[in-house]
Amino acid sequence: MNPDQSVRAVLERYADGVPCEELAAEYREHRRWTGDEPLSLLAEAAASTTGQRFLGGIEPAVARFRDAFVATGRVDSFRNLAALDREDDELVAAFGAERKRRVLLEAARVLADRPESDDLVSLIGWAESVDHYRYDEDPIGSIAGVGPSTGQYLRQLAGVEAIRPVPAVVDLIDAIDEDLASSPLDTATALRTIASVEWLAIESSYTPLEIDRLAWWLGTDATDREATSDIHRRGIGAATARFRPTDSGR
């Protein structure tokens, strides 16, 4: 049996009825609730560092941050975000956990120091250039509290093809491995999980981000999927209209 066809056929069976391409395009084209507002994109990744779910955890934290800092114009660039005190009352109220606040401010400092003149371009430039297999050598990857999952999430939010080594992805890879006669798939570590998805992408017509979104879809119940989609539908207009009061500055 041709292994290329085998991998493709197995993935297609799992993806039957799942809008993988559209779900990935929402990330690539910044058609999610945060739009292309770079401060909110970074805040979303920082809010994920303690392992909370999107619904009830990440989304409300980022919404509080946007209301307190972005919509008011108090923070309009990575540079002045980085200048905030970690114990700022509004920042504590928005994020709570010290880990999230530390990751947010230290990552903002790294991005502010990049050569690009626009914050979104800076974020994308970092996301495209980082070597996720050497994440601990990267200025953001080496921040305490940032592991492969957070780093890959930030890359996804920047619109880059990336896979998060989260439980839903591990479950999908393990299931696919059982369906294949033989494969190099291995989920023993985060980096091996990432490498396994990249192998699946090479052997099939699916991209890493599409496989990530497939895993999310299969690992999320229909009610939560619809609630998440509704947040994105309602939020994208607000992100465009309310949360970019000025040009993305430095």
JSON list of C-alpha atoms in Angstrom, two decimals:
[
{"chain": "A", "resi": 1, "resn": "MET", "atom": "CA", "xyz": [0.00, 0.00, 0.00]},
{"chain": "A", "resi": 2, "resn": "ASN", "atom": "CA", "xyz": [1.36, 3.44, -0.93]},
{"chain": "A", "resi": 3, "resn": "PRO", "atom": "CA", "xyz": [2.09, 5.26, 2.37]},
{"chain": "A", "resi": 4, "resn": "ASP", "atom": "CA", "xyz": [1.27, 8.67, 0.82]},
{"chain": "A", "resi": 5, "resn": "GLN", "atom": "CA", "xyz": [-2.20, 7.45, -0.13]},
{"chain": "A", "resi": 6, "resn": "SER", "atom": "CA", "xyz": [-2.63, 5.79, 3.23]},
{"chain": "A", "resi": 7, "resn": "VAL", "atom": "CA", "xyz": [-1.91, 8.95, 5.21]},
{"chain": "A", "resi": 8, "resn": "ARG", "atom": "CA", "xyz": [-4.11, 11.03, 2.94]},
{"chain": "A", "resi": 9, "resn": "ALA", "atom": "CA", "xyz": [-6.97, 8.57, 3.14]},
{"chain": "A", "resi": 10, "resn": "VAL", "atom": "CA", "xyz": [-6.81, 8.34, 6.92]},
{"chain": "A", "resi": 11, "resn": "LEU", "atom": "CA", "xyz": [-6.77, 12.11, 7.34]},
{"chain": "A", "resi": 12, "resn": "GLU", "atom": "CA", "xyz": [-9.61, 12.55, 4.90]},
{"chain": "A", "resi": 13, "resn": "ARG", "atom": "CA", "xyz": [-11.69, 10.13, 6.90]},
{"chain": "A", "resi": 14, "resn": "TYR", "atom": "CA", "xyz": [-11.18, 12.15, 10.09]},
{"chain": "A", "resi": 15, "resn": "ALA", "atom": "CA", "xyz": [-11.71, 15.42, 8.23]},
{"chain": "A", "resi": 16, "resn": "ASP", "atom": "CA", "xyz": [-14.95, 14.39, 6.56]},
{"chain": "A", "resi": 17, "resn": "GLY", "atom": "CA", "xyz": [-17.46, 17.18, 7.22]},
{"chain": "A", "resi": 18, "resn": "VAL", "atom": "CA", "xyz": [-14.92, 19.37, 9.06]},
{"chain": "A", "resi": 19, "resn": "PRO", "atom": "CA", "xyz": [-14.20, 22.82, 7.49]},
{"chain": "A", "resi": 20, "resn": "CYS", "atom": "CA", "xyz": [-10.44, 22.53, 8.10]},
{"chain": "A", "resi": 21, "resn": "GLU", "atom": "CA", "xyz": [-9.41, 24.94, 5.35]},
{"chain": "A", "resi": 22, "resn": "GLU", "atom": "CA", "xyz": [-11.81, 27.66, 6.47]},
{"chain": "A", "resi": 23, "resn": "LEU", "atom": "CA", "xyz": [-10.87, 27.27, 10.13]},
{"chain": "A", "resi": 24, "resn": "ALA", "atom": "CA", "xyz": [-7.19, 27.65, 9.23]},
{"chain": "A", "resi": 25, "resn": "ALA", "atom": "CA", "xyz": [-7.92, 30.61, 6.94]},
{"chain": "A", "resi": 26, "resn": "GLU", "atom": "CA", "xyz": [-9.47, 32.45, 9.89]},
{"chain": "A", "resi": 27, "resn": "TYR", "atom": "CA", "xyz": [-6.02, 32.42, 11.49]},
{"chain": "A", "resi": 28, "resn": "ARG", "atom": "CA", "xyz": [-4.04, 33.10, 8.33]},
{"chain": "A", "resi": 29, "resn": "GLU", "atom": "CA", "xyz": [-6.24, 36.06, 7.39]},
{"chain": "A", "resi": 30, "resn": "HIS", "atom": "CA", "xyz": [-6.84, 37.34, 10.94]},
{"chain": "A", "resi": 31, "resn": "ARG", "atom": "CA", "xyz": [-10.57, 36.72, 10.67]},
{"chain": "A", "resi": 32, "resn": "ARG", "atom": "CA", "xyz": [-10.98, 35.90, 14.33]},
{"chain": "A", "resi": 33, "resn": "TRP", "atom": "CA", "xyz": [-12.41, 37.94, 17.20]},
{"chain": "A", "resi": 34, "resn": "THR", "atom": "CA", "xyz": [-9.16, 39.87, 17.72]},
{"chain": "A", "resi": 35, "resn": "GLY", "atom": "CA", "xyz": [-8.80, 40.78, 14.04]},
{"chain": "A", "resi": 36, "resn": "ASP", "atom": "CA", "xyz": [-5.26, 41.90, 13.24]},
{"chain": "A", "resi": 37, "resn": "GLU", "atom": "CA", "xyz": [-4.85, 44.05, 16.35]},
{"chain": "A", "resi": 38, "resn": "PRO", "atom": "CA", "xyz": [-1.35, 43.02, 17.52]},
{"chain": "A", "resi": 39, "resn": "LEU", "atom": "CA", "xyz": [-1.73, 43.86, 21.21]},
{"chain": "A", "resi": 40, "resn": "SER", "atom": "CA", "xyz": [-4.80, 41.63, 21.46]},
{"chain": "A", "resi": 41, "resn": "LEU", "atom": "CA", "xyz": [-3.06, 38.82, 19.58]},
{"chain": "A", "resi": 42, "resn": "LEU", "atom": "CA", "xyz": [-0.16, 38.89, 22.03]},
{"chain": "A", "resi": 43, "resn": "ALA", "atom": "CA", "xyz": [-2.57, 39.12, 24.97]},
{"chain": "A", "resi": 44, "resn": "GLU", "atom": "CA", "xyz": [-4.39, 36.01, 23.76]},
{"chain": "A", "resi": 45, "resn": "ALA", "atom": "CA", "xyz": [-1.18, 33.97, 23.69]},
{"chain": "A", "resi": 46, "resn": "ALA", "atom": "CA", "xyz": [-0.16, 35.28, 27.13]},
{"chain": "A", "resi": 47, "resn": "ALA", "atom": "CA", "xyz": [-3.58, 34.42, 28.54]},
{"chain": "A", "resi": 48, "resn": "SER", "atom": "CA", "xyz": [-3.13, 30.82, 27.39]},
{"chain": "A", "resi": 49, "resn": "THR", "atom": "CA", "xyz": [0.04, 30.17, 29.39]},
{"chain": "A", "resi": 50, "resn": "THR", "atom": "CA", "xyz": [-1.71, 28.72, 32.45]},
{"chain": "A", "resi": 51, "resn": "GLY", "atom": "CA", "xyz": [-3.60, 26.15, 30.38]},
{"chain": "A", "resi": 52, "resn": "GLN", "atom": "CA", "xyz": [-7.07, 27.69, 30.62]},
{"chain": "A", "resi": 53, "resn": "ARG", "atom": "CA", "xyz": [-9.72, 26.98, 28.02]},
{"chain": "A", "resi": 54, "resn": "PHE", "atom": "CA", "xyz": [-10.62, 29.64, 25.47]},
{"chain": "A", "resi": 55, "resn": "LEU", "atom": "CA", "xyz": [-14.22, 29.87, 26.68]},
{"chain": "A", "resi": 56, "resn": "GLY", "atom": "CA", "xyz": [-14.43, 31.14, 30.24]},
{"chain": "A", "resi": 57, "resn": "GLY", "atom": "CA", "xyz": [-10.66, 31.65, 30.53]},
{"chain": "A", "resi": 58, "resn": "ILE", "atom": "CA", "xyz": [-8.66, 33.15, 27.67]},
{"chain": "A", "resi": 59, "resn": "GLU", "atom": "CA", "xyz": [-11.48, 35.10, 26.01]},
{"chain": "A", "resi": 60, "resn": "PRO", "atom": "CA", "xyz": [-12.68, 37.02, 29.09]},
{"chain": "A", "resi": 61, "resn": "ALA", "atom": "CA", "xyz": [-9.10, 37.86, 30.12]},
{"chain": "A", "resi": 62, "resn": "VAL", "atom": "CA", "xyz": [-8.29, 39.31, 26.69]},
{"chain": "A", "resi": 63, "resn": "ALA", "atom": "CA", "xyz": [-11.64, 41.14, 26.60]},
{"chain": "A", "resi": 64, "resn": "ARG", "atom": "CA", "xyz": [-10.82, 42.80, 29.93]},
{"chain": "A", "resi": 65, "resn": "PHE", "atom": "CA", "xyz": [-7.37, 43.74, 28.65]},
{"chain": "A", "resi": 66, "resn": "ARG", "atom": "CA", "xyz": [-8.77, 45.25, 25.45]},
{"chain": "A", "resi": 67, "resn": "ASP", "atom": "CA", "xyz": [-11.41, 47.21, 27.32]},
{"chain": "A", "resi": 68, "resn": "ALA", "atom": "CA", "xyz": [-8.94, 48.60, 29.86]},
{"chain": "A", "resi": 69, "resn": "PHE", "atom": "CA", "xyz": [-5.92, 49.26, 27.67]},
{"chain": "A", "resi": 70, "resn": "VAL", "atom": "CA", "xyz": [-6.53, 49.06, 23.91]},
{"chain": "A", "resi": 71, "resn": "ALA", "atom": "CA", "xyz": [-9.99, 50.58, 23.50]},
{"chain": "A", "resi": 72, "resn": "THR", "atom": "CA", "xyz": [-9.09, 53.45, 25.83]},
{"chain": "A", "resi": 73, "resn": "GLY", "atom": "CA", "xyz": [-5.82, 54.17, 24.01]},
{"chain": "A", "resi": 74, "resn": "ARG", "atom": "CA", "xyz": [-3.85, 53.74, 27.24]},
{"chain": "A", "resi": 75, "resn": "VAL", "atom": "CA", "xyz": [-1.65, 51.25, 25.38]},
{"chain": "A", "resi": 76, "resn": "ASP", "atom": "CA", "xyz": [-1.21, 51.58, 21.61]},
{"chain": "A", "resi": 77, "resn": "SER", "atom": "CA", "xyz": [2.07, 49.82, 20.92]},
{"chain": "A", "resi": 78, "resn": "PHE", "atom": "CA", "xyz": [4.25, 46.97, 22.08]},
{"chain": "A", "resi": 79, "resn": "ARG", "atom": "CA", "xyz": [6.69, 49.56, 23.38]},
{"chain": "A", "resi": 80, "resn": "ASN", "atom": "CA", "xyz": [4.35, 51.21, 25.84]},
{"chain": "A", "resi": 81, "resn": "LEU", "atom": "CA", "xyz": [2.79, 47.86, 26.74]},
{"chain": "A", "resi": 82, "resn": "ALA", "atom": "CA", "xyz": [6.27, 46.68, 27.74]},
{"chain": "A", "resi": 83, "resn": "ALA", "atom": "CA", "xyz": [6.64, 49.79, 29.92]},
{"chain": "A", "resi": 84, "resn": "LEU", "atom": "CA", "xyz": [3.65, 48.85, 32.12]},
{"chain": "A", "resi": 85, "resn": "ASP", "atom": "CA", "xyz": [4.28, 47.80, 35.70]},
{"chain": "A", "resi": 86, "resn": "ARG", "atom": "CA", "xyz": [3.60, 44.10, 36.15]},
{"chain": "A", "resi": 87, "resn": "GLU", "atom": "CA", "xyz": [1.58, 44.96, 39.25]},
{"chain": "A", "resi": 88, "resn": "ASP", "atom": "CA", "xyz": [-0.52, 47.60, 37.51]},
{"chain": "A", "resi": 89, "resn": "ASP", "atom": "CA", "xyz": [-4.00, 47.35, 39.05]},
{"chain": "A", "resi": 90, "resn": "GLU", "atom": "CA", "xyz": [-5.83, 47.16, 35.73]},
{"chain": "A", "resi": 91, "resn": "LEU", "atom": "CA", "xyz": [-3.38, 44.60, 34.39]},
{"chain": "A", "resi": 92, "resn": "VAL", "atom": "CA", "xyz": [-3.83, 42.44, 37.48]},
{"chain": "A", "resi": 93, "resn": "ALA", "atom": "CA", "xyz": [-7.61, 42.78, 37.14]},
{"chain": "A", "resi": 94, "resn": "ALA", "atom": "CA", "xyz": [-7.45, 41.72, 33.49]},
{"chain": "A", "resi": 95, "resn": "PHE", "atom": "CA", "xyz": [-5.12, 38.73, 33.75]},
{"chain": "A", "resi": 96, "resn": "GLY", "atom": "CA", "xyz": [-4.84, 37.72, 37.37]},
{"chain": "A", "resi": 97, "resn": "ALA", "atom": "CA", "xyz": [-1.99, 35.20, 37.26]},
{"chain": "A", "resi": 98, "resn": "GLU", "atom": "CA", "xyz": [1.49, 36.69, 37.49]},
{"chain": "A", "resi": 99, "resn": "ARG", "atom": "CA", "xyz": [2.73, 34.26, 34.84]},
{"chain": "A", "resi": 100, "resn": "LYS", "atom": "CA", "xyz": [0.39, 35.71, 32.22]},
{"chain": "A", "resi": 101, "resn": "ARG", "atom": "CA", "xyz": [1.39, 39.28, 33.03]},
{"chain": "A", "resi": 102, "resn": "ARG", "atom": "CA", "xyz": [5.09, 38.46, 32.94]},
{"chain": "A", "resi": 103, "resn": "VAL", "atom": "CA", "xyz": [4.83, 36.69, 29.58]},
{"chain": "A", "resi": 104, "resn": "LEU", "atom": "CA", "xyz": [2.75, 39.55, 28.13]},
{"chain": "A", "resi": 105, "resn": "LEU", "atom": "CA", "xyz": [5.17, 42.31, 29.16]},
{"chain": "A", "resi": 106, "resn": "GLU", "atom": "CA", "xyz": [8.41, 40.47, 28.42]},
{"chain": "A", "resi": 107, "resn": "ALA", "atom": "CA", "xyz": [7.19, 39.31, 24.99]},
{"chain": "A", "resi": 108, "resn": "ALA", "atom": "CA", "xyz": [6.05, 42.86, 24.22]},
{"chain": "A", "resi": 109, "resn": "ARG", "atom": "CA", "xyz": [9.55, 44.06, 25.08]},
{"chain": "A", "resi": 110, "resn": "VAL", "atom": "CA", "xyz": [11.11, 41.56, 22.66]},
{"chain": "A", "resi": 111, "resn": "LEU", "atom": "CA", "xyz": [8.74, 42.52, 19.84]},
{"chain": "A", "resi": 112, "resn": "ALA", "atom": "CA", "xyz": [9.19, 46.25, 20.48]},
{"chain": "A", "resi": 113, "resn": "ASP", "atom": "CA", "xyz": [12.94, 45.84, 20.05]},
{"chain": "A", "resi": 114, "resn": "ARG", "atom": "CA", "xyz": [12.63, 44.24, 16.62]},
{"chain": "A", "resi": 115, "resn": "PRO", "atom": "CA", "xyz": [13.59, 46.35, 13.57]},
{"chain": "A", "resi": 116, "resn": "GLU", "atom": "CA", "xyz": [10.13, 46.51, 11.96]},
{"chain": "A", "resi": 117, "resn": "SER", "atom": "CA", "xyz": [8.33, 49.86, 12.20]},
{"chain": "A", "resi": 118, "resn": "ASP", "atom": "CA", "xyz": [4.84, 48.36, 12.64]},
{"chain": "A", "resi": 119, "resn": "ASP", "atom": "CA", "xyz": [3.76, 46.13, 15.52]},
{"chain": "A", "resi": 120, "resn": "LEU", "atom": "CA", "xyz": [1.78, 43.65, 13.43]},
{"chain": "A", "resi": 121, "resn": "VAL", "atom": "CA", "xyz": [4.66, 43.34, 10.97]},
{"chain": "A", "resi": 122, "resn": "SER", "atom": "CA", "xyz": [6.99, 42.84, 13.93]},
{"chain": "A", "resi": 123, "resn": "LEU", "atom": "CA", "xyz": [4.84, 40.01, 15.28]},
{"chain": "A", "resi": 124, "resn": "ILE", "atom": "CA", "xyz": [4.58, 38.35, 11.88]},
{"chain": "A", "resi": 125, "resn": "GLY", "atom": "CA", "xyz": [8.32, 38.78, 11.30]},
{"chain": "A", "resi": 126, "resn": "TRP", "atom": "CA", "xyz": [9.09, 37.04, 14.57]},
{"chain": "A", "resi": 127, "resn": "ALA", "atom": "CA", "xyz": [6.57, 34.26, 13.87]},
{"chain": "A", "resi": 128, "resn": "GLU", "atom": "CA", "xyz": [8.01, 33.55, 10.43]},
{"chain": "A", "resi": 129, "resn": "SER", "atom": "CA", "xyz": [11.64, 33.52, 11.53]},
{"chain": "A", "resi": 130, "resn": "VAL", "atom": "CA", "xyz": [11.59, 31.60, 14.82]},
{"chain": "A", "resi": 131, "resn": "ASP", "atom": "CA", "xyz": [12.88, 28.02, 14.86]},
{"chain": "A", "resi": 132, "resn": "HIS", "atom": "CA", "xyz": [10.32, 26.16, 16.96]},
{"chain": "A", "resi": 133, "resn": "TYR", "atom": "CA", "xyz": [12.73, 23.27, 17.43]},
{"chain": "A", "resi": 134, "resn": "ARG", "atom": "CA", "xyz": [15.05, 25.64, 19.25]},
{"chain": "A", "resi": 135, "resn": "TYR", "atom": "CA", "xyz": [12.33, 27.61, 21.00]},
{"chain": "A", "resi": 136, "resn": "ASP", "atom": "CA", "xyz": [14.35, 27.86, 24.23]},
{"chain": "A", "resi": 137, "resn": "GLU", "atom": "CA", "xyz": [17.02, 29.81, 22.35]},
{"chain": "A", "resi": 138, "resn": "ASP", "atom": "CA", "xyz": [14.47, 32.32, 21.02]},
{"chain": "A", "resi": 139, "resn": "PRO", "atom": "CA", "xyz": [13.98, 35.62, 22.92]},
{"chain": "A", "resi": 140, "resn": "ILE", "atom": "CA", "xyz": [10.28, 34.88, 23.40]},
{"chain": "A", "resi": 141, "resn": "GLY", "atom": "CA", "xyz": [10.59, 31.10, 23.71]},
{"chain": "A", "resi": 142, "resn": "SER", "atom": "CA", "xyz": [13.12, 31.54, 26.51]},
{"chain": "A", "resi": 143, "resn": "ILE", "atom": "CA", "xyz": [10.74, 33.63, 28.65]},
{"chain": "A", "resi": 144, "resn": "ALA", "atom": "CA", "xyz": [9.77, 31.71, 31.79]},
{"chain": "A", "resi": 145, "resn": "GLY", "atom": "CA", "xyz": [6.28, 30.35, 31.21]},
{"chain": "A", "resi": 146, "resn": "VAL", "atom": "CA", "xyz": [6.57, 30.15, 27.43]},
{"chain": "A", "resi": 147, "resn": "GLY", "atom": "CA", "xyz": [6.91, 26.62, 26.12]},
{"chain": "A", "resi": 148, "resn": "PRO", "atom": "CA", "xyz": [6.33, 25.10, 22.68]},
{"chain": "A", "resi": 149, "resn": "SER", "atom": "CA", "xyz": [2.55, 25.33, 23.04]},
{"chain": "A", "resi": 150, "resn": "THR", "atom": "CA", "xyz": [2.45, 29.05, 23.83]},
{"chain": "A", "resi": 151, "resn": "GLY", "atom": "CA", "xyz": [5.10, 29.85, 21.25]},
{"chain": "A", "resi": 152, "resn": "GLN", "atom": "CA", "xyz": [3.25, 27.94, 18.56]},
{"chain": "A", "resi": 153, "resn": "TYR", "atom": "CA", "xyz": [-0.05, 29.57, 19.56]},
{"chain": "A", "resi": 154, "resn": "LEU", "atom": "CA", "xyz": [1.47, 33.03, 19.13]},
{"chain": "A", "resi": 155, "resn": "ARG", "atom": "CA", "xyz": [2.79, 31.99, 15.72]},
{"chain": "A", "resi": 156, "resn": "GLN", "atom": "CA", "xyz": [-0.68, 30.77, 14.74]},
{"chain": "A", "resi": 157, "resn": "LEU", "atom": "CA", "xyz": [-2.23, 34.04, 15.88]},
{"chain": "A", "resi": 158, "resn": "ALA", "atom": "CA", "xyz": [0.28, 35.88, 13.71]},
{"chain": "A", "resi": 159, "resn": "GLY", "atom": "CA", "xyz": [-1.06, 33.92, 10.73]},
{"chain": "A", "resi": 160, "resn": "VAL", "atom": "CA", "xyz": [1.80, 31.44, 10.34]},
{"chain": "A", "resi": 161, "resn": "GLU", "atom": "CA", "xyz": [1.40, 27.72, 9.62]},
{"chain": "A", "resi": 162, "resn": "ALA", "atom": "CA", "xyz": [2.01, 26.14, 13.00]},
{"chain": "A", "resi": 163, "resn": "ILE", "atom": "CA", "xyz": [0.78, 23.29, 15.16]},
{"chain": "A", "resi": 164, "resn": "ARG", "atom": "CA", "xyz": [0.25, 23.35, 18.92]},
{"chain": "A", "resi": 165, "resn": "PRO", "atom": "CA", "xyz": [1.31, 20.22, 20.83]},
{"chain": "A", "resi": 166, "resn": "VAL", "atom": "CA", "xyz": [-1.89, 20.22, 22.93]},
{"chain": "A", "resi": 167, "resn": "PRO", "atom": "CA", "xyz": [-3.88, 17.19, 24.14]},
{"chain": "A", "resi": 168, "resn": "ALA", "atom": "CA", "xyz": [-6.40, 17.33, 21.27]},
{"chain": "A", "resi": 169, "resn": "VAL", "atom": "CA", "xyz": [-3.56, 17.18, 18.74]},
{"chain": "A", "resi": 170, "resn": "VAL", "atom": "CA", "xyz": [-1.86, 14.34, 20.62]},
{"chain": "A", "resi": 171, "resn": "ASP", "atom": "CA", "xyz": [-5.14, 12.40, 20.65]},
{"chain": "A", "resi": 172, "resn": "LEU", "atom": "CA", "xyz": [-5.57, 12.84, 16.89]},
{"chain": "A", "resi": 173, "resn": "ILE", "atom": "CA", "xyz": [-1.99, 11.82, 16.10]},
{"chain": "A", "resi": 174, "resn": "ASP", "atom": "CA", "xyz": [-2.26, 8.74, 18.32]},
{"chain": "A", "resi": 175, "resn": "ALA", "atom": "CA", "xyz": [-5.51, 7.76, 16.62]},
{"chain": "A", "resi": 176, "resn": "ILE", "atom": "CA", "xyz": [-4.01, 8.21, 13.15]},
{"chain": "A", "resi": 177, "resn": "ASP", "atom": "CA", "xyz": [-0.96, 6.19, 14.18]},
{"chain": "A", "resi": 178, "resn": "GLU", "atom": "CA", "xyz": [-3.20, 3.28, 15.14]},
{"chain": "A", "resi": 179, "resn": "ASP", "atom": "CA", "xyz": [-4.85, 3.46, 11.71]},
{"chain": "A", "resi": 180, "resn": "LEU", "atom": "CA", "xyz": [-1.59, 3.35, 9.75]},
{"chain": "A", "resi": 181, "resn": "ALA", "atom": "CA", "xyz": [0.29, 0.16, 9.03]},
{"chain": "A", "resi": 182, "resn": "SER", "atom": "CA", "xyz": [3.52, 1.90, 10.03]},
{"chain": "A", "resi": 183, "resn": "SER", "atom": "CA", "xyz": [4.60, 5.47, 10.65]},
{"chain": "A", "resi": 184, "resn": "PRO", "atom": "CA", "xyz": [7.18, 7.62, 12.47]},
{"chain": "A", "resi": 185, "resn": "LEU", "atom": "CA", "xyz": [4.43, 9.34, 14.49]},
{"chain": "A", "resi": 186, "resn": "ASP", "atom": "CA", "xyz": [5.51, 10.03, 18.07]},
{"chain": "A", "resi": 187, "resn": "THR", "atom": "CA", "xyz": [3.79, 12.15, 20.74]},
{"chain": "A", "resi": 188, "resn": "ALA", "atom": "CA", "xyz": [6.18, 11.43, 23.62]},
{"chain": "A", "resi": 189, "resn": "THR", "atom": "CA", "xyz": [7.30, 15.08, 23.75]},
{"chain": "A", "resi": 190, "resn": "ALA", "atom": "CA", "xyz": [5.98, 18.41, 22.52]},
{"chain": "A", "resi": 191, "resn": "LEU", "atom": "CA", "xyz": [8.64, 18.70, 19.82]},
{"chain": "A", "resi": 192, "resn": "ARG", "atom": "CA", "xyz": [8.06, 15.15, 18.59]},
{"chain": "A", "resi": 193, "resn": "THR", "atom": "CA", "xyz": [4.35, 15.94, 18.39]},
{"chain": "A", "resi": 194, "resn": "ILE", "atom": "CA", "xyz": [5.09, 18.99, 16.25]},
{"chain": "A", "resi": 195, "resn": "ALA", "atom": "CA", "xyz": [7.41, 16.94, 14.04]},
{"chain": "A", "resi": 196, "resn": "SER", "atom": "CA", "xyz": [4.73, 14.26, 13.66]},
{"chain": "A", "resi": 197, "resn": "VAL", "atom": "CA", "xyz": [2.18, 16.77, 12.39]},
{"chain": "A", "resi": 198, "resn": "GLU", "atom": "CA", "xyz": [4.73, 18.19, 9.97]},
{"chain": "A", "resi": 199, "resn": "TRP", "atom": "CA", "xyz": [5.27, 14.66, 8.65]},
{"chain": "A", "resi": 200, "resn": "LEU", "atom": "CA", "xyz": [1.52, 14.23, 8.21]},
{"chain": "A", "resi": 201, "resn": "ALA", "atom": "CA", "xyz": [1.40, 17.51, 6.31]},
{"chain": "A", "resi": 202, "resn": "ILE", "atom": "CA", "xyz": [4.21, 16.42, 3.99]},
{"chain": "A", "resi": 203, "resn": "GLU", "atom": "CA", "xyz": [2.49, 13.08, 3.35]},
{"chain": "A", "resi": 204, "resn": "SER", "atom": "CA", "xyz": [-0.96, 14.54, 2.70]},
{"chain": "A", "resi": 205, "resn": "SER", "atom": "CA", "xyz": [-2.77, 17.56, 1.28]},
{"chain": "A", "resi": 206, "resn": "TYR", "atom": "CA", "xyz": [-3.34, 19.10, 4.73]},
{"chain": "A", "resi": 207, "resn": "THR", "atom": "CA", "xyz": [-1.22, 21.89, 6.24]},
{"chain": "A", "resi": 208, "resn": "PRO", "atom": "CA", "xyz": [-0.07, 21.85, 9.89]},
{"chain": "A", "resi": 209, "resn": "LEU", "atom": "CA", "xyz": [-2.57, 24.56, 10.77]},
{"chain": "A", "resi": 210, "resn": "GLU", "atom": "CA", "xyz": [-5.40, 22.65, 9.10]},
{"chain": "A", "resi": 211, "resn": "ILE", "atom": "CA", "xyz": [-4.47, 19.54, 11.07]},
{"chain": "A", "resi": 212, "resn": "ASP", "atom": "CA", "xyz": [-4.40, 21.64, 14.24]},
{"chain": "A", "resi": 213, "resn": "ARG", "atom": "CA", "xyz": [-7.89, 22.96, 13.51]},
{"chain": "A", "resi": 214, "resn": "LEU", "atom": "CA", "xyz": [-9.10, 19.44, 12.69]},
{"chain": "A", "resi": 215, "resn": "ALA", "atom": "CA", "xyz": [-7.86, 18.28, 16.10]},
{"chain": "A", "resi": 216, "resn": "TRP", "atom": "CA", "xyz": [-9.60, 21.21, 17.79]},
{"chain": "A", "resi": 217, "resn": "TRP", "atom": "CA", "xyz": [-12.87, 20.45, 16.01]},
{"chain": "A", "resi": 218, "resn": "LEU", "atom": "CA", "xyz": [-12.78, 16.75, 16.87]},
{"chain": "A", "resi": 219, "resn": "GLY", "atom": "CA", "xyz": [-11.81, 17.46, 20.48]},
{"chain": "A", "resi": 220, "resn": "THR", "atom": "CA", "xyz": [-14.47, 20.12, 21.13]},
{"chain": "A", "resi": 221, "resn": "ASP", "atom": "CA", "xyz": [-18.17, 19.47, 21.58]},
{"chain": "A", "resi": 222, "resn": "ALA", "atom": "CA", "xyz": [-20.65, 21.11, 19.22]},
{"chain": "A", "resi": 223, "resn": "THR", "atom": "CA", "xyz": [-21.93, 23.59, 21.81]},
{"chain": "A", "resi": 224, "resn": "ASP", "atom": "CA", "xyz": [-18.46, 24.93, 22.57]},
{"chain": "A", "resi": 225, "resn": "ARG", "atom": "CA", "xyz": [-17.57, 25.06, 18.86]},
{"chain": "A", "resi": 226, "resn": "GLU", "atom": "CA", "xyz": [-20.63, 27.18, 18.15]},
{"chain": "A", "resi": 227, "resn": "ALA", "atom": "CA", "xyz": [-19.97, 29.46, 21.14]},
{"chain": "A", "resi": 228, "resn": "THR", "atom": "CA", "xyz": [-16.39, 29.99, 20.00]},
{"chain": "A", "resi": 229, "resn": "SER", "atom": "CA", "xyz": [-17.48, 30.70, 16.42]},
{"chain": "A", "resi": 230, "resn": "ASP", "atom": "CA", "xyz": [-20.06, 33.18, 17.69]},
{"chain": "A", "resi": 231, "resn": "ILE", "atom": "CA", "xyz": [-17.36, 35.07, 19.61]},
{"chain": "A", "resi": 232, "resn": "HIS", "atom": "CA", "xyz": [-15.30, 35.31, 16.43]},
{"chain": "A", "resi": 233, "resn": "ARG", "atom": "CA", "xyz": [-18.26, 36.45, 14.35]},
{"chain": "A", "resi": 234, "resn": "ARG", "atom": "CA", "xyz": [-19.28, 39.16, 16.82]},
{"chain": "A", "resi": 235, "resn": "GLY", "atom": "CA", "xyz": [-15.75, 40.17, 17.71]},
{"chain": "A", "resi": 236, "resn": "ILE", "atom": "CA", "xyz": [-14.21, 40.75, 14.30]},
{"chain": "A", "resi": 237, "resn": "GLY", "atom": "CA", "xyz": [-16.37, 43.81, 13.61]},
{"chain": "A", "resi": 238, "resn": "ALA", "atom": "CA", "xyz": [-15.67, 45.23, 17.04]},
{"chain": "A", "resi": 239, "resn": "ALA", "atom": "CA", "xyz": [-11.95, 44.62, 16.62]},
{"chain": "A", "resi": 240, "resn": "THR", "atom": "CA", "xyz": [-11.96, 46.65, 13.42]},
{"chain": "A", "resi": 241, "resn": "ALA", "atom": "CA", "xyz": [-14.23, 49.42, 14.62]},
{"chain": "A", "resi": 242, "resn": "ARG", "atom": "CA", "xyz": [-13.21, 49.88, 18.25]},
{"chain": "A", "resi": 243, "resn": "PHE", "atom": "CA", "xyz": [-9.79, 48.51, 18.99]},
{"chain": "A", "resi": 244, "resn": "ARG", "atom": "CA", "xyz": [-7.58, 50.26, 16.46]},
{"chain": "A", "resi": 245, "resn": "PRO", "atom": "CA", "xyz": [-8.10, 53.92, 17.42]},
{"chain": "A", "resi": 246, "resn": "THR", "atom": "CA", "xyz": [-4.72, 54.91, 15.98]},
{"chain": "A", "resi": 247, "resn": "ASP", "atom": "CA", "xyz": [-2.19, 53.53, 13.50]},
{"chain": "A", "resi": 248, "resn": "SER", "atom": "CA", "xyz": [-0.25, 50.58, 14.85]},
{"chain": "A", "resi": 249, "resn": "GLY", "atom": "CA", "xyz": [2.63, 52.47, 16.35]},
{"chain": "A", "resi": 250, "resn": "ARG", "atom": "CA", "xyz": [5.87, 51.86, 18.11]}
]
